Short mmCIF file of N, CA and C in Angstrom, two decimals:
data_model
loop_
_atom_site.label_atom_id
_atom_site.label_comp_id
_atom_site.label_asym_id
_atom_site.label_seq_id
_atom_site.Cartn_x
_atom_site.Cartn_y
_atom_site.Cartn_z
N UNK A 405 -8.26 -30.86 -6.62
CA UNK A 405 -8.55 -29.54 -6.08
C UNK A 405 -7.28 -28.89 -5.57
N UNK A 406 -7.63 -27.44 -5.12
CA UNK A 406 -6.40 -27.06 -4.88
C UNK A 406 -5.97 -27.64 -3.28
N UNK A 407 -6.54 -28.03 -2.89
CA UNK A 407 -6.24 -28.45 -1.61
C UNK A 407 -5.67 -29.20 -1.48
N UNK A 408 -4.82 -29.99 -2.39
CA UNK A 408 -3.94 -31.28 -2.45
C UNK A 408 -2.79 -30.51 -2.06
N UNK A 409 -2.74 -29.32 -2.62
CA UNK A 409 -1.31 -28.78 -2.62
C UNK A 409 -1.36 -27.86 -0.92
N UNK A 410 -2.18 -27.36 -0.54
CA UNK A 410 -2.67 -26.80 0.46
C UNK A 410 -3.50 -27.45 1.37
N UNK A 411 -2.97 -27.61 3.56
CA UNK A 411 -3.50 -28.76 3.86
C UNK A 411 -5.21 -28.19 4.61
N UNK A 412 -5.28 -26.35 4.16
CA UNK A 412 -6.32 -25.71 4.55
C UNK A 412 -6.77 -24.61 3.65
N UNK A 413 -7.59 -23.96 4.04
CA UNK A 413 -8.47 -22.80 2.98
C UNK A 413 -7.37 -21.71 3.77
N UNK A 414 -6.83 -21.81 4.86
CA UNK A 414 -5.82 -20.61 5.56
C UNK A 414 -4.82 -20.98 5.09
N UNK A 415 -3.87 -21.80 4.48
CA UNK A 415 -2.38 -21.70 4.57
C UNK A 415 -2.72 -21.58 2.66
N UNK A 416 -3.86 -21.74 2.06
CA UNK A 416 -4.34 -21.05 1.06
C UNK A 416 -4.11 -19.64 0.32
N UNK A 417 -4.97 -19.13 1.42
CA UNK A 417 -5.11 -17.63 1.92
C UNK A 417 -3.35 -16.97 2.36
N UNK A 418 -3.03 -17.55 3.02
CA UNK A 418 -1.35 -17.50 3.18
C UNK A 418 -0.95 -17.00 2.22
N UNK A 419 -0.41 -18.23 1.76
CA UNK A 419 0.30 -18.23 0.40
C UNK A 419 -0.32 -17.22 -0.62
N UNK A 420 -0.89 -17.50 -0.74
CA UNK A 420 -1.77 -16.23 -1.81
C UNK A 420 -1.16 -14.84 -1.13
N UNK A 421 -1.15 -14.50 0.00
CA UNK A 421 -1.08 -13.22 0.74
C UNK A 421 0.11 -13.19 0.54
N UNK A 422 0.90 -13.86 0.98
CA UNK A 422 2.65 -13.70 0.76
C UNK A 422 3.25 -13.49 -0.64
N UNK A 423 2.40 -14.68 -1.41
CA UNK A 423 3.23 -13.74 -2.61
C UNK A 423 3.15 -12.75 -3.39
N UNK A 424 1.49 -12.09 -2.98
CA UNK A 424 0.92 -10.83 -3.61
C UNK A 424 1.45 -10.01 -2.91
N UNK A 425 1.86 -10.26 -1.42
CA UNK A 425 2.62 -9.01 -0.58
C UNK A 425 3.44 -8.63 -1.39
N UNK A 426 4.34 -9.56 -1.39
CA UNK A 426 6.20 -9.79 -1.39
C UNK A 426 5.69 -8.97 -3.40
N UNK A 427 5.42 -9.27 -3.74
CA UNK A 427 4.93 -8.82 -5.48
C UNK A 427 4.60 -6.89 -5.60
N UNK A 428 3.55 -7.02 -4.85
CA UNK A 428 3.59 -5.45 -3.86
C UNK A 428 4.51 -4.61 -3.54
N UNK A 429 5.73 -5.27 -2.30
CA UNK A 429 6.21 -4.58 -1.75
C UNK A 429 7.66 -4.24 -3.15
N UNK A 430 7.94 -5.19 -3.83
CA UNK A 430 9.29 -5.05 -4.53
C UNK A 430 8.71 -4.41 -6.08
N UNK A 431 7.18 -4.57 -6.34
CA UNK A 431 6.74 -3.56 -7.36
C UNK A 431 7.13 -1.84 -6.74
N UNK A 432 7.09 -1.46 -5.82
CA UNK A 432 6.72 0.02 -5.29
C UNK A 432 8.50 -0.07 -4.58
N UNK A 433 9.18 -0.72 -4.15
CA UNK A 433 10.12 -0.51 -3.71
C UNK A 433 11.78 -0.87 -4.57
N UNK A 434 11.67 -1.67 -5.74
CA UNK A 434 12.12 -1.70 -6.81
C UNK A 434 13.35 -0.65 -6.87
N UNK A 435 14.29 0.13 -6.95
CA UNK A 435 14.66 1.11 -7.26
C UNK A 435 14.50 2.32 -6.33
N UNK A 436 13.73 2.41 -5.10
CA UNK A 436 13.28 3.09 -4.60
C UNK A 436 14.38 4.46 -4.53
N UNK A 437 13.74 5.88 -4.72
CA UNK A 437 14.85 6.91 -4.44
C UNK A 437 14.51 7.62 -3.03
N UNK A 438 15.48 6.40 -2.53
CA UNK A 438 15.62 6.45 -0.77
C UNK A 438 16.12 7.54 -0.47
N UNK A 439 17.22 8.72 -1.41
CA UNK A 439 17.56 9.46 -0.97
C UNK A 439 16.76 10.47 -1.24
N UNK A 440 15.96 10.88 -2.07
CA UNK A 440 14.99 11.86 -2.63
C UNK A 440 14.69 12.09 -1.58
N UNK A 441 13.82 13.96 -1.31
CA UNK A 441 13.26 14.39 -0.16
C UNK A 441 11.94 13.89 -0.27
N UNK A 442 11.08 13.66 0.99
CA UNK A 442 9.99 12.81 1.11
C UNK A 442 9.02 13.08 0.68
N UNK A 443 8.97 14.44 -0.23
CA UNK A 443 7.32 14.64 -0.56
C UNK A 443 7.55 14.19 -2.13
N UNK A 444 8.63 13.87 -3.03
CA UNK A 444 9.46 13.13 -4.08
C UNK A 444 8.97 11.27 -3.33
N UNK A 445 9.84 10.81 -2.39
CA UNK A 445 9.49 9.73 -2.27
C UNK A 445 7.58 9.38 -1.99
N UNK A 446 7.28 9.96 -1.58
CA UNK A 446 5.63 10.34 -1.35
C UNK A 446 4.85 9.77 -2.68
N UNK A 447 5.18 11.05 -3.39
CA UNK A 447 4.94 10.65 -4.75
C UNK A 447 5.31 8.93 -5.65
N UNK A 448 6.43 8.78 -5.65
CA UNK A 448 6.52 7.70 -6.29
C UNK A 448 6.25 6.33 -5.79
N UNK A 449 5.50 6.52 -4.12
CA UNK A 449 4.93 5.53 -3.55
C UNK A 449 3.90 5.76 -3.93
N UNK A 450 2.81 6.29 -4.35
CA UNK A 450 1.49 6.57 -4.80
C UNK A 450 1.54 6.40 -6.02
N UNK A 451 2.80 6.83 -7.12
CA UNK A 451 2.45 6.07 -8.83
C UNK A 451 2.43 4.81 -8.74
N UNK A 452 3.53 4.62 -8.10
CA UNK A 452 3.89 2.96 -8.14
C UNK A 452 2.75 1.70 -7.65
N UNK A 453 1.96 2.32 -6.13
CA UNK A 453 0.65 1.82 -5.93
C UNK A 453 -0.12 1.97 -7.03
N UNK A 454 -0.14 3.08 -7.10
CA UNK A 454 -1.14 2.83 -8.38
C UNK A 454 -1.35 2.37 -9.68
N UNK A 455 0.20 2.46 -10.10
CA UNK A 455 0.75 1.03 -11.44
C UNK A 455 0.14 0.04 -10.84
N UNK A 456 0.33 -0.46 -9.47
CA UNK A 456 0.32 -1.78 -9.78
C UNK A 456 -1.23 -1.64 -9.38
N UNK A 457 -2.14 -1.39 -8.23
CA UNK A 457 -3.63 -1.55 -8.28
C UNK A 457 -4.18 -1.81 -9.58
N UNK A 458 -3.73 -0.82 -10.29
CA UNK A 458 -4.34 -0.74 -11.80
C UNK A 458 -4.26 -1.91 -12.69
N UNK A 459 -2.97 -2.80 -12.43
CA UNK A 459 -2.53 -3.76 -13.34
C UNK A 459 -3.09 -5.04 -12.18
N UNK A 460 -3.01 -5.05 -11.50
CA UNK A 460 -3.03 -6.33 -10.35
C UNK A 460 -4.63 -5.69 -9.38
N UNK A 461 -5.68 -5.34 -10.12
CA UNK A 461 -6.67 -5.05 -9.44
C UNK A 461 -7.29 -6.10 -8.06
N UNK A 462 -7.61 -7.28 -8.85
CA UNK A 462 -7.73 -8.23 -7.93
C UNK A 462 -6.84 -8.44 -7.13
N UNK A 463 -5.77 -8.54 -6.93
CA UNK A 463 -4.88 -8.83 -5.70
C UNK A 463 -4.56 -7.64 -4.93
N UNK A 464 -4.68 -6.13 -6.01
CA UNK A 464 -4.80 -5.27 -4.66
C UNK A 464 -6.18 -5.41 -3.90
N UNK A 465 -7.31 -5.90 -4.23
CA UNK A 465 -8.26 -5.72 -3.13
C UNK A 465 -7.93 -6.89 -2.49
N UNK A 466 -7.66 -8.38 -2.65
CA UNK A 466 -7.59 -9.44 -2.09
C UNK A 466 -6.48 -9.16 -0.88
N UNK A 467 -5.45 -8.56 -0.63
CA UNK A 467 -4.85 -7.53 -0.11
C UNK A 467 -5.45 -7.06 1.22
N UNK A 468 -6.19 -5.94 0.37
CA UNK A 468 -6.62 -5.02 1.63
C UNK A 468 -7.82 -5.71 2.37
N UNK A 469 -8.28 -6.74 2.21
CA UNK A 469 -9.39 -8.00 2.63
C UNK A 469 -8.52 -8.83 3.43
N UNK A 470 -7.75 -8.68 2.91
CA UNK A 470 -6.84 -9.59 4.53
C UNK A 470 -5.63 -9.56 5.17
N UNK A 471 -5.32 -8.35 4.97
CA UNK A 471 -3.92 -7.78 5.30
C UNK A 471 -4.06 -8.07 7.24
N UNK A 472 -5.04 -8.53 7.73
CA UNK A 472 -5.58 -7.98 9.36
C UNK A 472 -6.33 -9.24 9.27
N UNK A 473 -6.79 -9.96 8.78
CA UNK A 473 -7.27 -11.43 9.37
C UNK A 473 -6.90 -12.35 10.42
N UNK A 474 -7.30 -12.48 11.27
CA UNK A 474 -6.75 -13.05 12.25
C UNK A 474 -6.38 -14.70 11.85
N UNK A 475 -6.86 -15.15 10.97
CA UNK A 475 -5.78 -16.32 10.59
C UNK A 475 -4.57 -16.07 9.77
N UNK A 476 -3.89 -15.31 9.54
CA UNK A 476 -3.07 -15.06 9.21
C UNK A 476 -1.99 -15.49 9.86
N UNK A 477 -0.65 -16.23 9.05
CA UNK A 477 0.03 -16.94 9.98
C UNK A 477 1.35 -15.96 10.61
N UNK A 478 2.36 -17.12 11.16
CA UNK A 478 3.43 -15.50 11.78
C UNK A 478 4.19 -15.31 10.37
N UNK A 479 4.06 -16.01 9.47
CA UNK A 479 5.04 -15.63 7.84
C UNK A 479 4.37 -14.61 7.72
N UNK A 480 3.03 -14.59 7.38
CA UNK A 480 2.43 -13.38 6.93
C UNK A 480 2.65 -12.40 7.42
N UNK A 481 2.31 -12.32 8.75
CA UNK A 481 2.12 -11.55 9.86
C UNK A 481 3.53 -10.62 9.78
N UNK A 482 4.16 -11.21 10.36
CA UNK A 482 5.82 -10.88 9.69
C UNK A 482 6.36 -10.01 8.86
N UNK A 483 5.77 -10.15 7.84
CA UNK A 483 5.71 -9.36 6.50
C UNK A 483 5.05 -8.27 6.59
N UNK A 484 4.02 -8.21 6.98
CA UNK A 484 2.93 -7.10 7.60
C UNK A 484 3.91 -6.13 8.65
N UNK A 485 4.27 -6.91 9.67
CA UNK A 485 5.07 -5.75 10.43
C UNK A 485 6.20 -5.28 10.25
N UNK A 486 6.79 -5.72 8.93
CA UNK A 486 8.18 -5.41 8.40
C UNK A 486 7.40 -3.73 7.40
N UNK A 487 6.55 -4.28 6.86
CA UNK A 487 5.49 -3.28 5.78
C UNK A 487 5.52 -1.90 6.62
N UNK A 488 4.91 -1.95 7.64
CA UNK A 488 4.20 -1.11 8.96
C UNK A 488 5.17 -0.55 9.25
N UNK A 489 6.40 -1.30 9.60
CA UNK A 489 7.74 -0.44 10.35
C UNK A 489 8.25 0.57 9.06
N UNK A 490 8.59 0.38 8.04
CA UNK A 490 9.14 0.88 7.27
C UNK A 490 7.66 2.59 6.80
N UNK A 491 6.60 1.59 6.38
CA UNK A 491 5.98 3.51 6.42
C UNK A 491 5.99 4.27 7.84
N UNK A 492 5.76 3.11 9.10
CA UNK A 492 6.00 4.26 10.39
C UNK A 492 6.93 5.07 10.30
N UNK A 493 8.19 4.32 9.80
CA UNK A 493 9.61 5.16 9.95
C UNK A 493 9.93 6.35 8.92
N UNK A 494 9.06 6.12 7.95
CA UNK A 494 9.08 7.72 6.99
C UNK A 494 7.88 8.46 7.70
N UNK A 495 7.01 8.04 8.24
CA UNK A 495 6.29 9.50 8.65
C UNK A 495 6.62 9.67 9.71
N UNK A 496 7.27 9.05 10.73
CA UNK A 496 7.59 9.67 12.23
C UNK A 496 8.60 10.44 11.66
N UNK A 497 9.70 9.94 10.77
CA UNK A 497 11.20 10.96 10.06
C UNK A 497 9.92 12.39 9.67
N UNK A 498 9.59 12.48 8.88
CA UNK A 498 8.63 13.57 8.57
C UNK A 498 7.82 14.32 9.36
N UNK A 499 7.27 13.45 10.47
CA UNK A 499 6.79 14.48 11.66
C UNK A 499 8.03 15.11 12.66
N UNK A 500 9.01 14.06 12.61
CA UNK A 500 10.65 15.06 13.51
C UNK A 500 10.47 15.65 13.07
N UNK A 501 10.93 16.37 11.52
CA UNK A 501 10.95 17.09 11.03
C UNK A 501 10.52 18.10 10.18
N UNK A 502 8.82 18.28 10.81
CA UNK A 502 8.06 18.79 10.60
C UNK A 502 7.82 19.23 8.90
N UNK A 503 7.79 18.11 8.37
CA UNK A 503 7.45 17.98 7.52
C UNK A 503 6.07 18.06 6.85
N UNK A 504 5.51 16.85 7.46
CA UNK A 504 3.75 16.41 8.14
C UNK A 504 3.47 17.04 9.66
N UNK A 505 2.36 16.79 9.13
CA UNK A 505 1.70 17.35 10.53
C UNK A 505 1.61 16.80 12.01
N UNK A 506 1.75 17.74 13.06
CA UNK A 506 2.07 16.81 14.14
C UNK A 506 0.98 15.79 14.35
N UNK A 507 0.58 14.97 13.89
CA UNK A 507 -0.52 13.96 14.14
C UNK A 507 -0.05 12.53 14.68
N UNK A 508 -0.89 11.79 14.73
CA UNK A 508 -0.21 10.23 15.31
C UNK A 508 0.14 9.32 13.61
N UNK A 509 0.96 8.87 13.72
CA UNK A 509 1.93 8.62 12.67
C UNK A 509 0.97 7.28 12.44
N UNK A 510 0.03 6.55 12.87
CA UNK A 510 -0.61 5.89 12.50
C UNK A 510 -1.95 6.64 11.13
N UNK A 511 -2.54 7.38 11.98
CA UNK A 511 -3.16 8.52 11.29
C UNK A 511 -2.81 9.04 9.77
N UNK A 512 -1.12 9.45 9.76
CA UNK A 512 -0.67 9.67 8.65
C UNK A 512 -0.68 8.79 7.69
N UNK A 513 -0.48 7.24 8.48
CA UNK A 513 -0.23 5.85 7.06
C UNK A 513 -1.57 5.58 6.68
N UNK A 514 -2.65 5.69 7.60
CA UNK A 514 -3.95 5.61 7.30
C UNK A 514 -4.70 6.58 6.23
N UNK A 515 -4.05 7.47 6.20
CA UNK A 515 -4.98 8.67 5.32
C UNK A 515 -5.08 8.61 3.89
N UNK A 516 -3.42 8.54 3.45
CA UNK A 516 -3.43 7.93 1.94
C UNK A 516 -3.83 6.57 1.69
N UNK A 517 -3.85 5.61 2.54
CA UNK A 517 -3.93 4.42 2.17
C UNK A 517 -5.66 4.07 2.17
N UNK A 518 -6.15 4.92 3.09
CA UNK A 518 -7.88 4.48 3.35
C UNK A 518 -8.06 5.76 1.73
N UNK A 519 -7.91 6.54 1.34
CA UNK A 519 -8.04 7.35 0.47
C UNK A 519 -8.25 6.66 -0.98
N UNK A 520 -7.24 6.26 -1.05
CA UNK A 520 -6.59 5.31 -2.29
C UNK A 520 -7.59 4.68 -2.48
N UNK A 521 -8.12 3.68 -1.47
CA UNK A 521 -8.48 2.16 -1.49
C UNK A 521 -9.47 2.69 -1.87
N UNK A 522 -10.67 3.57 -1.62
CA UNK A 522 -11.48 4.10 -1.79
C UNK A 522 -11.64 4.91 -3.19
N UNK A 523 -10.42 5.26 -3.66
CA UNK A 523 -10.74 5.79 -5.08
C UNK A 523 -10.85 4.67 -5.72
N UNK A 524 -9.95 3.88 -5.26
CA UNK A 524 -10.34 2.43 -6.32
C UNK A 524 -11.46 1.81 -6.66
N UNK A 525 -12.26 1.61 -5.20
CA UNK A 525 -13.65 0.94 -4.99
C UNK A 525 -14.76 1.69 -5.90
N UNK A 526 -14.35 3.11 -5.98
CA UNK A 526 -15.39 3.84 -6.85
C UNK A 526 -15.12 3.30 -8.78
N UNK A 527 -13.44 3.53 -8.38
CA UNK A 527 -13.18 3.01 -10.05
C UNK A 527 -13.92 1.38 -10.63
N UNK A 528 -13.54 0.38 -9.66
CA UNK A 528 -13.53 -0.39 -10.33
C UNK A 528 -15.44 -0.92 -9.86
N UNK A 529 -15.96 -0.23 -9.63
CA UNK A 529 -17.42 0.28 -9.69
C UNK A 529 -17.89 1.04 -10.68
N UNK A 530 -17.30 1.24 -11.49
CA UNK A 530 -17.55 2.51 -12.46
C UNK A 530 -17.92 3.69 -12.62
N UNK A 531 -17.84 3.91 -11.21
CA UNK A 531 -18.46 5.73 -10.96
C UNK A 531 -17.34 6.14 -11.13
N UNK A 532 -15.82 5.97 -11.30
CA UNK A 532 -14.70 7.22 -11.63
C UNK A 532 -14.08 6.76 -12.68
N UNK A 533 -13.27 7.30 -13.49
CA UNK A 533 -12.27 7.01 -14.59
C UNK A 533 -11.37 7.45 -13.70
N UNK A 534 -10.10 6.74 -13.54
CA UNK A 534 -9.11 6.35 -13.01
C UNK A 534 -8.42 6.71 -14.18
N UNK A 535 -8.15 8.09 -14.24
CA UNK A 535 -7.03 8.79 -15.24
C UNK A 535 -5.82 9.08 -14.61
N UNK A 536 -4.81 9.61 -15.44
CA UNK A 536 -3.35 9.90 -15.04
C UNK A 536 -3.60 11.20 -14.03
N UNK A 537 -4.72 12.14 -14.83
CA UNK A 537 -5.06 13.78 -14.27
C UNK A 537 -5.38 13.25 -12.89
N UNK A 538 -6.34 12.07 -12.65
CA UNK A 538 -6.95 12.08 -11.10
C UNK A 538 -6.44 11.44 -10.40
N UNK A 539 -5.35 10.74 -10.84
CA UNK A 539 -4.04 9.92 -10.16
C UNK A 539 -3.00 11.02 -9.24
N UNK A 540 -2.73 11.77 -10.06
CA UNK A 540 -1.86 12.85 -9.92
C UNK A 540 -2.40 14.10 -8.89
N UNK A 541 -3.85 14.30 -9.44
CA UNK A 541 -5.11 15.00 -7.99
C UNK A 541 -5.08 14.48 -7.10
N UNK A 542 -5.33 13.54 -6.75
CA UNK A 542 -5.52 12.64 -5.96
C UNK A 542 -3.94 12.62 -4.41
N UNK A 543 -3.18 12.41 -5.77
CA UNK A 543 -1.90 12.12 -4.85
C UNK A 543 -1.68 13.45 -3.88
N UNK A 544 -1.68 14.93 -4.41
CA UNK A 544 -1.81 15.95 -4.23
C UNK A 544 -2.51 16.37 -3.20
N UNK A 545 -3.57 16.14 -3.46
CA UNK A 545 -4.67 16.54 -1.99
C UNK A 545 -4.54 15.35 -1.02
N UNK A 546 -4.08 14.27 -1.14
CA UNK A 546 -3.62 13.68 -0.14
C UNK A 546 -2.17 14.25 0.76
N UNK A 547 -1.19 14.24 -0.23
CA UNK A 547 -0.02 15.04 0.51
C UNK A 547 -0.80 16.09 1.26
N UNK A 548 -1.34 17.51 0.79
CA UNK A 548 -2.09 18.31 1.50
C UNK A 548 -2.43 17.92 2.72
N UNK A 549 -3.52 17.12 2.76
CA UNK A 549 -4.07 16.65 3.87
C UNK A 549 -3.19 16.49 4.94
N UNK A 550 -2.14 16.20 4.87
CA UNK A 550 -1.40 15.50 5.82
C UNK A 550 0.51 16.54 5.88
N UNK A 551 0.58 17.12 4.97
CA UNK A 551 1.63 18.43 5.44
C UNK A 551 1.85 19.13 6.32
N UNK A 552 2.92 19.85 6.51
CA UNK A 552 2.42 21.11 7.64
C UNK A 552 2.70 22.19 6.53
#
């Protein structure tokens, strides 16, 4: 079983989490154009999520199922608040500079990301076709949402 290699169903869950993170974070951050203005970087954080959701379906939901588990160890954990600091630090840069809207910068990382997860759940339910057109909608009225 797999448990020979693993001495619990959590350091399981771990490992699984760490390397779908770490797979995650360097799919979407790869090349990143750090210098591009942010509604450019915006964008190519939302294709790139969505390359990979699309290709790595199961591990993006396995993901968002335990990104917040309280067995989660401090490796994981770790990784999580390295994740967190880096989108805090583009939307607080974007609310200085009134970019986004003055809202709580938690609010802002939450909006596209609860959005997303949710177009997915419909896709891979079969109530949406998950096209390039509603990829691209999608990304759009999310920026909206959250502009000034």
């Amino acid at each position: 079983t797999v448990y020979r290699y693993y001495p619990s169903k959590e350091a399981l869950v771990n490992a699984l989490f760490r390397y779908w993170n770490q797979k995650h974070d360097d799919w979407i951050f790869h090349d990143y154009p750090w210098e591009d203005a942010p509604r450019e970087q915006f964008s190519r954080y939302w294709r790139r999520n969505a390359d990979f959701a699309i290709q790595f379906t199961d591990a993006y939901f396995f993901l968002e199922a335990h990104w917040h588990e309280a067995y989660l160890d401090a490796e994981s954990l770790e990784q999580v608040r390295h994740q967190m600091e880096r989108g805090h630090a583009f939307f607080e840069d974007c609310r200085k500079r009134q970019i986004t809207k003055d809202i709580p910068v938690e609010m802002a990382m939450a909006m596209p990301c609860g959005f997303f997860t949710k177009l997915l759940k419909f896709w891979r339910q079969g109530q949406l076709a998950l096209t390039e057109e509603l990829i691209v909608q999608a990304e759009q009225c999310c920026w909206e949402a959250i502009r000034r």
